[in-house]
């Protein structure tokens, strides 16, 4: 029997007032259960809202630019009742399609808000902030980049400011672009640095080119990393870890436990070693909040995962309470979800320390960028056999390069060196991690 059904936004975690960026149905459309009906965009990801029922769209209650929360009515259906509802998954805001392909958006986890940075340029005359139409997530994104929304001209419906507007403003300010407050007030400088404008080149003069727009993940990652690189005075410290015995133990253990399904990875050992080091040196498990240092009592470790669309950072929660096999299994599952574009926002939030491992690809040393609001990140390169002097002769040992980048406002060189050395000692003799 036909009846009128309200389709509402299901449980979307802690997110509230999320703007609608795309409406996928219209009155008269036939909607199937689980079909995406609107797309929401938070400060962390875009999300499809699926229909909990099948039926014909009688009325669409939202439009692009509206802010929705859990329980908000999206549309009215005429159809059969069903109690099933699904949780929306992250989706990429790429070329619209009837049902967008879900993809995650990687940015830094919002554990603790970092201190508000100074404006990128001399602020505009005081204005009523309500006159600048922007969602809370866009306002937060702007603040993190040192921009006030009054400085940005919106391109969305009714002049609404979008995240892309903020990114365009920052790009123009950094290049001294015409029309930006930075260019107008400081002659093309950024924060008084007197930077020369970004070079404008007609590359077609020199040969054939192909223009490819950055995908959503890379655009947001670029903005976050650019901010972190400029605002965090980070220093990178290098150390070599002898992982000969640990690697032999890992290989042998995997042979003895083939039936367990999940294989132990070096990343699992690195996470447990990181937790032990964070407990010994708690400054590394902290965040700056104005003039205060927030020391965290939880140990959530993020790890950089390589995907076809760019790097994302899944987070393993409560690593201190999990065993090596459990950590290895969870990292493998999250990495698979990342490659498939199925990570949920809460699976990329809450990290207190991050590990970026390039060991599967290669490399020797590198300088990873600190993932704000964290204060340090550990970079791990490919282990290689090297001759090591044992006092009598050179012997072959498997050496793993470690590169620790740390916020110098919180961590000085001596402390960073001790932390890195302790990680290396744990990897050389993992029995120390149990002490």
Tab-separated table of C-alpha atoms in Angstrom:
chain	number	residue	atom	x	y	z
A	1	UNK	CA	0.000	0.000	0.000
A	2	UNK	CA	1.338	3.414	-0.987
A	3	UNK	CA	2.124	5.885	1.774
A	4	UNK	CA	4.016	9.126	2.312
A	5	UNK	CA	7.479	8.623	3.825
A	6	UNK	CA	9.957	11.191	5.118
A	7	UNK	CA	13.551	10.400	4.140
A	8	UNK	CA	15.924	11.797	6.749
A	9	UNK	CA	19.699	12.153	7.167
A	10	UNK	CA	20.878	9.035	9.068
A	11	UNK	CA	23.572	8.865	11.738
A	12	UNK	CA	26.632	10.709	10.375
A	13	UNK	CA	28.724	10.776	13.523
A	14	UNK	CA	29.508	14.065	15.229
A	15	UNK	CA	28.924	16.167	12.127
A	16	UNK	CA	26.299	18.920	12.223
A	17	UNK	CA	25.166	21.622	9.813
A	18	UNK	CA	26.835	20.021	6.793
A	19	UNK	CA	26.147	21.877	3.533
A	20	UNK	CA	24.470	20.189	0.583
A	21	UNK	CA	26.706	20.349	-2.493
A	22	UNK	CA	24.624	18.230	-4.845
A	23	UNK	CA	20.989	17.107	-5.125
A	24	UNK	CA	20.741	13.889	-7.115
A	25	UNK	CA	16.958	13.499	-7.472
A	26	UNK	CA	13.917	15.596	-8.413
A	27	UNK	CA	10.143	15.276	-7.980
A	28	UNK	CA	8.746	12.405	-10.009
A	29	UNK	CA	11.957	10.343	-9.947
A	30	UNK	CA	11.787	6.691	-8.977
A	31	UNK	CA	14.175	6.090	-6.055
A	32	UNK	CA	15.428	2.694	-4.986
A	33	UNK	CA	16.399	1.770	-1.465
A	34	UNK	CA	20.097	2.605	-0.791
A	35	UNK	CA	20.214	4.969	-3.790
A	36	UNK	CA	22.131	8.196	-3.137
A	37	UNK	CA	19.824	11.197	-3.038
A	38	UNK	CA	22.053	14.115	-1.950
A	39	UNK	CA	25.755	14.735	-1.373
A	40	UNK	CA	26.981	16.518	1.765
A	41	UNK	CA	30.397	18.079	2.258
A	42	UNK	CA	31.973	18.277	5.714
A	43	UNK	CA	35.389	19.685	6.527
A	44	UNK	CA	36.792	16.132	6.272
A	45	UNK	CA	34.944	14.384	3.483
A	46	UNK	CA	32.019	14.405	1.133
A	47	UNK	CA	29.231	11.954	1.956
A	48	UNK	CA	26.402	10.363	0.028
A	49	UNK	CA	23.072	10.252	1.841
A	50	UNK	CA	21.222	7.096	0.726
A	51	UNK	CA	17.460	6.647	0.691
A	52	UNK	CA	16.181	4.306	3.388
A	53	UNK	CA	13.106	3.435	1.296
A	54	UNK	CA	12.002	2.854	-2.274
A	55	UNK	CA	9.380	4.988	-3.934
A	56	UNK	CA	8.596	8.002	-6.101
A	57	UNK	CA	9.892	11.436	-5.082
A	58	UNK	CA	6.936	13.590	-4.113
A	59	UNK	CA	8.863	16.600	-2.798
A	60	UNK	CA	12.537	17.552	-2.371
A	61	UNK	CA	12.922	19.463	0.907
A	62	UNK	CA	16.514	20.664	0.445
A	63	UNK	CA	18.555	22.575	-2.080
A	64	UNK	CA	22.238	23.171	-2.730
A	65	UNK	CA	23.739	25.251	0.063
A	66	UNK	CA	21.328	24.102	2.795
A	67	UNK	CA	22.907	22.826	6.012
A	68	UNK	CA	21.774	19.401	7.228
A	69	UNK	CA	22.314	17.363	10.387
A	70	UNK	CA	21.242	13.932	11.546
A	71	UNK	CA	17.453	13.752	11.377
A	72	UNK	CA	17.016	16.528	8.812
A	73	UNK	CA	14.271	15.732	6.282
A	74	UNK	CA	15.726	15.435	2.772
A	75	UNK	CA	12.694	14.498	0.700
A	76	UNK	CA	9.198	13.056	0.761
A	77	UNK	CA	8.589	9.711	-0.947
A	78	UNK	CA	5.476	7.898	-1.943
A	79	UNK	CA	6.276	4.256	-1.490
A	80	UNK	CA	6.387	1.217	0.752
A	81	UNK	CA	7.730	1.483	4.297
A	82	UNK	CA	11.106	0.083	5.285
A	83	UNK	CA	13.064	0.496	8.481
A	84	UNK	CA	16.460	-0.024	6.905
A	85	UNK	CA	18.873	2.884	6.852
A	86	UNK	CA	22.490	3.037	5.933
A	87	UNK	CA	25.352	5.153	7.139
A	88	UNK	CA	26.688	7.448	4.392
A	89	UNK	CA	30.151	6.807	3.078
A	90	UNK	CA	32.787	9.345	2.003
A	91	UNK	CA	32.637	10.221	-1.679
A	92	UNK	CA	34.784	12.248	-3.982
A	93	UNK	CA	33.394	15.509	-5.322
A	94	UNK	CA	34.509	14.724	-8.848
A	95	UNK	CA	32.443	14.848	-12.060
A	96	UNK	CA	28.794	14.365	-11.032
A	97	UNK	CA	27.181	11.065	-11.927
A	98	UNK	CA	23.820	9.523	-11.064
A	99	UNK	CA	25.476	7.781	-8.115
A	100	UNK	CA	28.917	9.254	-7.334
A	101	UNK	CA	31.767	6.865	-6.643
A	102	UNK	CA	32.755	7.055	-2.986
A	103	UNK	CA	36.225	8.338	-2.225
A	104	UNK	CA	37.796	9.652	0.991
A	105	UNK	CA	39.358	13.034	1.592
A	106	UNK	CA	42.530	13.084	3.623
A	107	UNK	CA	43.416	15.900	5.823
A	108	UNK	CA	44.676	16.211	9.343
A	109	UNK	CA	42.636	14.736	12.262
A	110	UNK	CA	40.888	17.382	14.407
A	111	UNK	CA	41.996	16.109	17.821
A	112	UNK	CA	42.799	19.518	19.263
A	113	UNK	CA	42.484	22.812	17.476
A	114	UNK	CA	45.876	24.364	16.801
A	115	UNK	CA	46.424	28.007	17.821
A	116	UNK	CA	44.711	30.416	15.476
A	117	UNK	CA	47.305	31.704	12.976
A	118	UNK	CA	47.655	35.376	12.120
A	119	UNK	CA	45.780	36.582	9.030
A	120	UNK	CA	47.570	36.083	5.729
A	121	UNK	CA	47.443	39.783	5.073
A	122	UNK	CA	46.176	42.970	6.613
A	123	UNK	CA	42.519	42.281	7.416
A	124	UNK	CA	39.692	44.004	5.647
A	125	UNK	CA	37.693	46.632	7.533
A	126	UNK	CA	35.556	45.163	10.289
A	127	UNK	CA	32.412	43.506	8.951
A	128	UNK	CA	29.524	41.601	10.418
A	129	UNK	CA	30.584	37.982	9.954
A	130	UNK	CA	26.980	37.012	9.312
A	131	UNK	CA	27.227	38.891	6.015
A	132	UNK	CA	29.805	36.337	4.838
A	133	UNK	CA	27.861	33.197	4.037
A	134	UNK	CA	29.959	30.116	4.801
A	135	UNK	CA	29.336	26.835	6.574
A	136	UNK	CA	31.082	26.077	9.897
A	137	UNK	CA	33.385	23.623	8.150
A	138	UNK	CA	34.463	26.238	5.592
A	139	UNK	CA	34.985	28.836	8.353
A	140	UNK	CA	37.152	26.334	10.243
A	141	UNK	CA	39.091	25.521	7.075
A	142	UNK	CA	39.659	29.243	6.449
A	143	UNK	CA	40.828	29.868	10.028
A	144	UNK	CA	43.346	27.028	9.786
A	145	UNK	CA	44.807	28.673	6.687
A	146	UNK	CA	44.959	32.068	8.400
A	147	UNK	CA	42.091	33.551	6.384
A	148	UNK	CA	38.992	35.347	7.608
A	149	UNK	CA	35.888	34.616	5.572
A	150	UNK	CA	35.251	38.345	5.125
A	151	UNK	CA	38.298	38.409	2.848
A	152	UNK	CA	36.910	35.776	0.479
A	153	UNK	CA	34.380	36.313	-2.278
A	154	UNK	CA	31.906	33.448	-2.487
A	155	UNK	CA	31.026	31.714	-5.743
A	156	UNK	CA	28.322	29.428	-4.368
A	157	UNK	CA	24.558	29.925	-4.330
A	158	UNK	CA	23.625	33.388	-3.000
A	159	UNK	CA	27.306	34.229	-2.628
A	160	UNK	CA	28.029	31.306	-0.296
A	161	UNK	CA	31.753	30.802	0.294
A	162	UNK	CA	32.983	27.315	-0.586
A	163	UNK	CA	36.184	25.520	0.334
A	164	UNK	CA	37.377	26.026	-3.228
A	165	UNK	CA	36.879	29.800	-2.816
A	166	UNK	CA	39.146	29.757	0.239
A	167	UNK	CA	41.745	27.688	-1.604
A	168	UNK	CA	41.631	30.070	-4.574
A	169	UNK	CA	42.075	33.040	-2.259
A	170	UNK	CA	45.112	31.430	-0.600
A	171	UNK	CA	46.594	30.551	-3.988
A	172	UNK	CA	46.106	34.117	-5.200
A	173	UNK	CA	47.570	35.546	-1.992
A	174	UNK	CA	50.643	33.315	-2.142
A	175	UNK	CA	51.246	34.264	-5.767
A	176	UNK	CA	50.505	37.924	-5.190
A	177	UNK	CA	47.489	37.580	-7.457
A	178	UNK	CA	45.608	40.671	-8.474
A	179	UNK	CA	42.509	41.412	-6.507
A	180	UNK	CA	43.571	39.636	-3.353
A	181	UNK	CA	43.834	41.629	-0.127
A	182	UNK	CA	47.386	40.372	0.259
A	183	UNK	CA	48.383	41.869	-3.051
A	184	UNK	CA	46.523	45.085	-2.457
A	185	UNK	CA	47.781	45.742	1.036
A	186	UNK	CA	51.362	44.561	0.821
A	187	UNK	CA	52.284	44.869	-2.809
A	188	UNK	CA	52.181	41.135	-3.476
A	189	UNK	CA	53.838	40.064	-0.235
A	190	UNK	CA	52.596	37.304	2.061
A	191	UNK	CA	52.689	38.184	5.739
A	192	UNK	CA	55.369	40.791	5.080
A	193	UNK	CA	57.752	38.256	3.491
A	194	UNK	CA	57.932	40.275	0.249
A	195	UNK	CA	57.572	37.187	-1.914
A	196	UNK	CA	57.773	37.792	-5.633
A	197	UNK	CA	54.719	36.717	-7.682
A	198	UNK	CA	54.431	33.128	-8.846
A	199	UNK	CA	55.774	32.899	-12.409
A	200	UNK	CA	53.122	32.853	-15.134
A	201	UNK	CA	54.385	30.838	-18.087
A	202	UNK	CA	52.772	29.916	-21.381
A	203	UNK	CA	54.116	26.361	-21.519
A	204	UNK	CA	52.668	25.799	-24.992
A	205	UNK	CA	55.497	27.951	-26.357
A	206	UNK	CA	57.944	25.165	-25.622
A	207	UNK	CA	56.015	22.133	-26.760
A	208	UNK	CA	52.896	20.040	-26.422
A	209	UNK	CA	51.230	19.957	-22.995
A	210	UNK	CA	48.289	18.285	-21.300
A	211	UNK	CA	46.355	20.035	-18.528
A	212	UNK	CA	45.029	17.795	-15.767
A	213	UNK	CA	43.024	19.217	-12.859
A	214	UNK	CA	44.062	18.027	-9.399
A	215	UNK	CA	41.625	15.550	-7.897
A	216	UNK	CA	39.827	16.465	-4.687
A	217	UNK	CA	42.172	14.572	-2.357
A	218	UNK	CA	45.277	16.201	-3.820
A	219	UNK	CA	43.743	19.689	-3.713
A	220	UNK	CA	42.826	19.460	-0.049
A	221	UNK	CA	46.083	17.706	0.838
A	222	UNK	CA	48.022	20.472	-0.925
A	223	UNK	CA	46.248	23.152	1.105
A	224	UNK	CA	46.837	21.365	4.407
A	225	UNK	CA	50.468	20.520	3.730
A	226	UNK	CA	51.145	24.044	2.467
A	227	UNK	CA	49.786	25.467	5.710
A	228	UNK	CA	51.752	22.971	7.837
A	229	UNK	CA	54.981	23.631	5.934
A	230	UNK	CA	54.680	27.395	6.397
A	231	UNK	CA	53.379	27.511	9.971
A	232	UNK	CA	55.276	24.692	11.734
A	233	UNK	CA	59.018	25.293	12.335
A	234	UNK	CA	59.896	21.632	11.871
A	235	UNK	CA	63.339	20.045	11.941
A	236	UNK	CA	64.062	16.514	10.666
A	237	UNK	CA	66.372	14.162	12.574
A	238	UNK	CA	67.764	10.969	11.051
A	239	UNK	CA	68.695	7.687	12.709
A	240	UNK	CA	69.521	4.155	11.557
A	241	UNK	CA	67.811	1.179	13.169
A	242	UNK	CA	69.301	-2.316	13.017
A	243	UNK	CA	66.244	-4.484	12.312
A	244	UNK	CA	68.131	-7.676	11.389
A	245	UNK	CA	66.844	-9.768	14.290
A	246	UNK	CA	63.358	-8.234	14.228
A	247	UNK	CA	62.919	-8.955	10.527
A	248	UNK	CA	64.101	-12.544	11.006
A	249	UNK	CA	61.595	-12.928	13.853
A	250	UNK	CA	58.816	-11.412	11.715
A	251	UNK	CA	59.462	-13.753	8.785
A	252	UNK	CA	59.695	-16.834	11.016
A	253	UNK	CA	56.536	-15.912	12.928
A	254	UNK	CA	54.577	-15.466	9.715
A	255	UNK	CA	55.670	-18.930	8.571
A	256	UNK	CA	54.496	-20.459	11.848
A	257	UNK	CA	51.172	-18.624	11.767
A	258	UNK	CA	50.075	-18.925	8.135
A	259	UNK	CA	46.608	-20.036	9.207
A	260	UNK	CA	45.939	-16.847	11.201
A	261	UNK	CA	45.125	-14.944	8.003
A	262	UNK	CA	46.877	-11.660	8.810
A	263	UNK	CA	50.629	-11.466	8.459
A	264	UNK	CA	52.758	-9.442	10.823
A	265	UNK	CA	54.140	-6.339	9.120
A	266	UNK	CA	57.065	-4.143	10.090
A	267	UNK	CA	54.564	-1.282	10.384
A	268	UNK	CA	52.865	-3.106	13.272
A	269	UNK	CA	56.187	-3.269	15.149
A	270	UNK	CA	56.831	0.395	14.333
A	271	UNK	CA	53.480	1.360	15.850
A	272	UNK	CA	54.137	-0.546	19.058
A	273	UNK	CA	57.623	0.969	19.257
A	274	UNK	CA	56.131	4.427	18.698
A	275	UNK	CA	53.689	3.930	21.583
A	276	UNK	CA	56.522	2.910	23.917
A	277	UNK	CA	58.481	6.001	22.875
A	278	UNK	CA	55.441	8.268	23.263
A	279	UNK	CA	54.975	6.985	26.816
A	280	UNK	CA	58.637	7.624	27.617
A	281	UNK	CA	58.615	11.076	25.975
A	282	UNK	CA	55.022	12.404	26.359
A	283	UNK	CA	55.808	15.730	24.669
A	284	UNK	CA	55.594	13.862	21.355
A	285	UNK	CA	52.000	12.842	22.142
A	286	UNK	CA	50.792	16.420	22.444
A	287	UNK	CA	49.330	19.404	20.579
A	288	UNK	CA	49.764	23.147	20.948
A	289	UNK	CA	46.664	25.109	21.940
A	290	UNK	CA	47.587	28.775	22.271
A	291	UNK	CA	50.075	29.018	25.140
A	292	UNK	CA	49.111	25.567	26.453
A	293	UNK	CA	50.436	22.140	25.598
A	294	UNK	CA	47.738	19.444	25.453
A	295	UNK	CA	49.261	16.150	26.612
A	296	UNK	CA	47.174	13.222	25.384
A	297	UNK	CA	46.662	10.069	27.413
A	298	UNK	CA	45.523	8.027	24.409
A	299	UNK	CA	47.728	6.505	21.714
A	300	UNK	CA	46.144	6.656	18.259
A	301	UNK	CA	48.618	6.165	15.425
A	302	UNK	CA	47.966	7.387	11.887
A	303	UNK	CA	49.727	5.836	8.916
A	304	UNK	CA	50.080	7.191	5.409
A	305	UNK	CA	48.353	4.945	2.875
A	306	UNK	CA	49.113	5.165	-0.836
A	307	UNK	CA	46.001	5.155	-3.041
A	308	UNK	CA	45.409	5.715	-6.765
A	309	UNK	CA	44.082	9.215	-6.017
A	310	UNK	CA	46.708	10.274	-3.462
A	311	UNK	CA	47.808	9.762	0.113
A	312	UNK	CA	45.296	9.399	2.920
A	313	UNK	CA	45.936	8.809	6.626
A	314	UNK	CA	43.858	6.076	8.304
A	315	UNK	CA	44.134	5.919	12.098
A	316	UNK	CA	44.561	2.884	14.366
A	317	UNK	CA	42.899	3.714	17.701
A	318	UNK	CA	44.272	2.627	21.105
A	319	UNK	CA	47.401	0.966	19.745
A	320	UNK	CA	48.693	0.553	23.299
A	321	UNK	CA	45.847	-1.900	24.014
A	322	UNK	CA	46.299	-4.059	20.894
A	323	UNK	CA	48.649	-6.884	19.991
A	324	UNK	CA	50.935	-7.075	16.979
A	325	UNK	CA	48.650	-9.413	14.995
A	326	UNK	CA	45.602	-7.258	15.718
A	327	UNK	CA	47.428	-4.103	14.599
A	328	UNK	CA	48.679	-5.798	11.419
A	329	UNK	CA	45.176	-7.023	10.570
A	330	UNK	CA	43.591	-3.611	11.180
A	331	UNK	CA	46.202	-1.717	9.139
A	332	UNK	CA	45.696	-4.126	6.224
A	333	UNK	CA	41.913	-3.665	6.381
A	334	UNK	CA	42.112	0.141	6.559
A	335	UNK	CA	44.693	0.270	3.751
A	336	UNK	CA	42.358	-1.815	1.569
A	337	UNK	CA	39.437	0.502	2.316
A	338	UNK	CA	41.647	3.485	1.465
A	339	UNK	CA	42.582	2.023	-1.928
A	340	UNK	CA	38.917	1.343	-2.656
A	341	UNK	CA	37.854	4.845	-1.583
A	342	UNK	CA	35.644	3.516	1.210
A	343	UNK	CA	37.216	5.026	4.333
A	344	UNK	CA	34.743	6.748	6.632
A	345	UNK	CA	35.583	10.146	8.193
A	346	UNK	CA	35.972	8.711	11.706
A	347	UNK	CA	38.567	6.261	10.372
A	348	UNK	CA	40.818	9.217	9.494
A	349	UNK	CA	40.414	11.183	12.731
A	350	UNK	CA	41.935	11.243	16.193
A	351	UNK	CA	45.606	10.508	15.499
A	352	UNK	CA	48.114	11.712	18.082
A	353	UNK	CA	51.195	10.600	16.084
A	354	UNK	CA	51.723	9.594	12.448
A	355	UNK	CA	54.048	7.162	10.686
A	356	UNK	CA	54.810	7.594	6.991
A	357	UNK	CA	56.461	4.451	5.673
A	358	UNK	CA	58.013	4.337	2.209
A	359	UNK	CA	59.733	1.013	2.834
A	360	UNK	CA	57.593	-0.830	0.328
A	361	UNK	CA	58.654	1.577	-2.409
A	362	UNK	CA	62.278	2.425	-1.633
A	363	UNK	CA	64.225	5.516	-0.670
A	364	UNK	CA	66.847	6.256	1.950
A	365	UNK	CA	65.896	9.355	3.970
A	366	UNK	CA	63.277	12.079	3.589
A	367	UNK	CA	61.695	14.970	5.515
A	368	UNK	CA	58.019	14.239	6.214
A	369	UNK	CA	55.780	17.248	6.924
A	370	UNK	CA	54.281	17.326	10.415
A	371	UNK	CA	50.555	16.581	10.314
A	372	UNK	CA	48.961	19.400	12.348
A	373	UNK	CA	47.813	19.528	15.094
A	374	UNK	CA	50.321	16.774	15.916
A	375	UNK	CA	53.866	17.828	16.834
A	376	UNK	CA	55.878	15.061	15.164
A	377	UNK	CA	55.837	12.476	12.387
A	378	UNK	CA	58.110	9.465	11.821
A	379	UNK	CA	59.272	8.738	8.277
A	380	UNK	CA	60.511	5.217	7.547
A	381	UNK	CA	62.464	4.298	4.413
A	382	UNK	CA	63.433	0.983	2.836
A	383	UNK	CA	65.659	-1.275	4.949
A	384	UNK	CA	68.858	-2.419	3.231
A	385	UNK	CA	71.728	-4.761	4.043
A	386	UNK	CA	74.865	-2.823	4.977
A	387	UNK	CA	78.287	-3.750	6.340
A	388	UNK	CA	78.516	-2.871	10.035
A	389	UNK	CA	81.741	-2.981	12.088
A	390	UNK	CA	81.296	-5.159	15.193
A	391	UNK	CA	84.702	-4.331	16.690
A	392	UNK	CA	86.531	-7.081	14.872
A	393	UNK	CA	85.087	-7.264	11.399
A	394	UNK	CA	82.362	-5.974	9.101
A	395	UNK	CA	79.169	-8.032	9.276
A	396	UNK	CA	76.013	-7.726	7.149
A	397	UNK	CA	73.126	-6.107	9.022
A	398	UNK	CA	69.670	-5.009	7.865
A	399	UNK	CA	69.499	-1.247	8.459
A	400	UNK	CA	66.233	0.705	8.428
A	401	UNK	CA	66.502	4.517	8.010
A	402	UNK	CA	64.297	6.622	10.317
A	403	UNK	CA	63.466	10.289	9.659
A	404	UNK	CA	61.716	12.128	12.480
A	405	UNK	CA	60.267	15.591	11.796
A	406	UNK	CA	59.319	17.525	14.945
A	407	UNK	CA	57.799	20.909	15.761
A	408	UNK	CA	60.708	22.852	17.257
A	409	UNK	CA	58.322	25.007	19.299
A	410	UNK	CA	57.581	21.952	21.425
A	411	UNK	CA	60.517	19.597	20.834
A	412	UNK	CA	64.145	20.651	20.798
A	413	UNK	CA	66.962	18.824	19.035
A	414	UNK	CA	68.190	16.889	22.058
A	415	UNK	CA	64.736	15.519	22.866
A	416	UNK	CA	64.064	14.620	19.240
A	417	UNK	CA	67.383	12.780	18.987
A	418	UNK	CA	66.648	10.815	22.176
A	419	UNK	CA	63.191	9.863	20.888
A	420	UNK	CA	64.537	8.722	17.517
A	421	UNK	CA	67.374	6.791	19.143
A	422	UNK	CA	64.933	5.070	21.504
A	423	UNK	CA	62.792	3.966	18.551
A	424	UNK	CA	65.913	2.517	16.927
A	425	UNK	CA	66.869	0.704	20.139
A	426	UNK	CA	63.393	-0.827	20.423
A	427	UNK	CA	63.511	-2.071	16.839
A	428	UNK	CA	66.984	-3.522	17.387
A	429	UNK	CA	65.842	-5.437	20.490
A	430	UNK	CA	62.065	-5.486	20.732
A	431	UNK	CA	62.180	-6.986	24.216
A	432	UNK	CA	62.771	-3.421	25.420
A	433	UNK	CA	59.191	-2.549	24.389
A	434	UNK	CA	57.864	-4.832	27.128
A	435	UNK	CA	59.784	-3.058	29.884
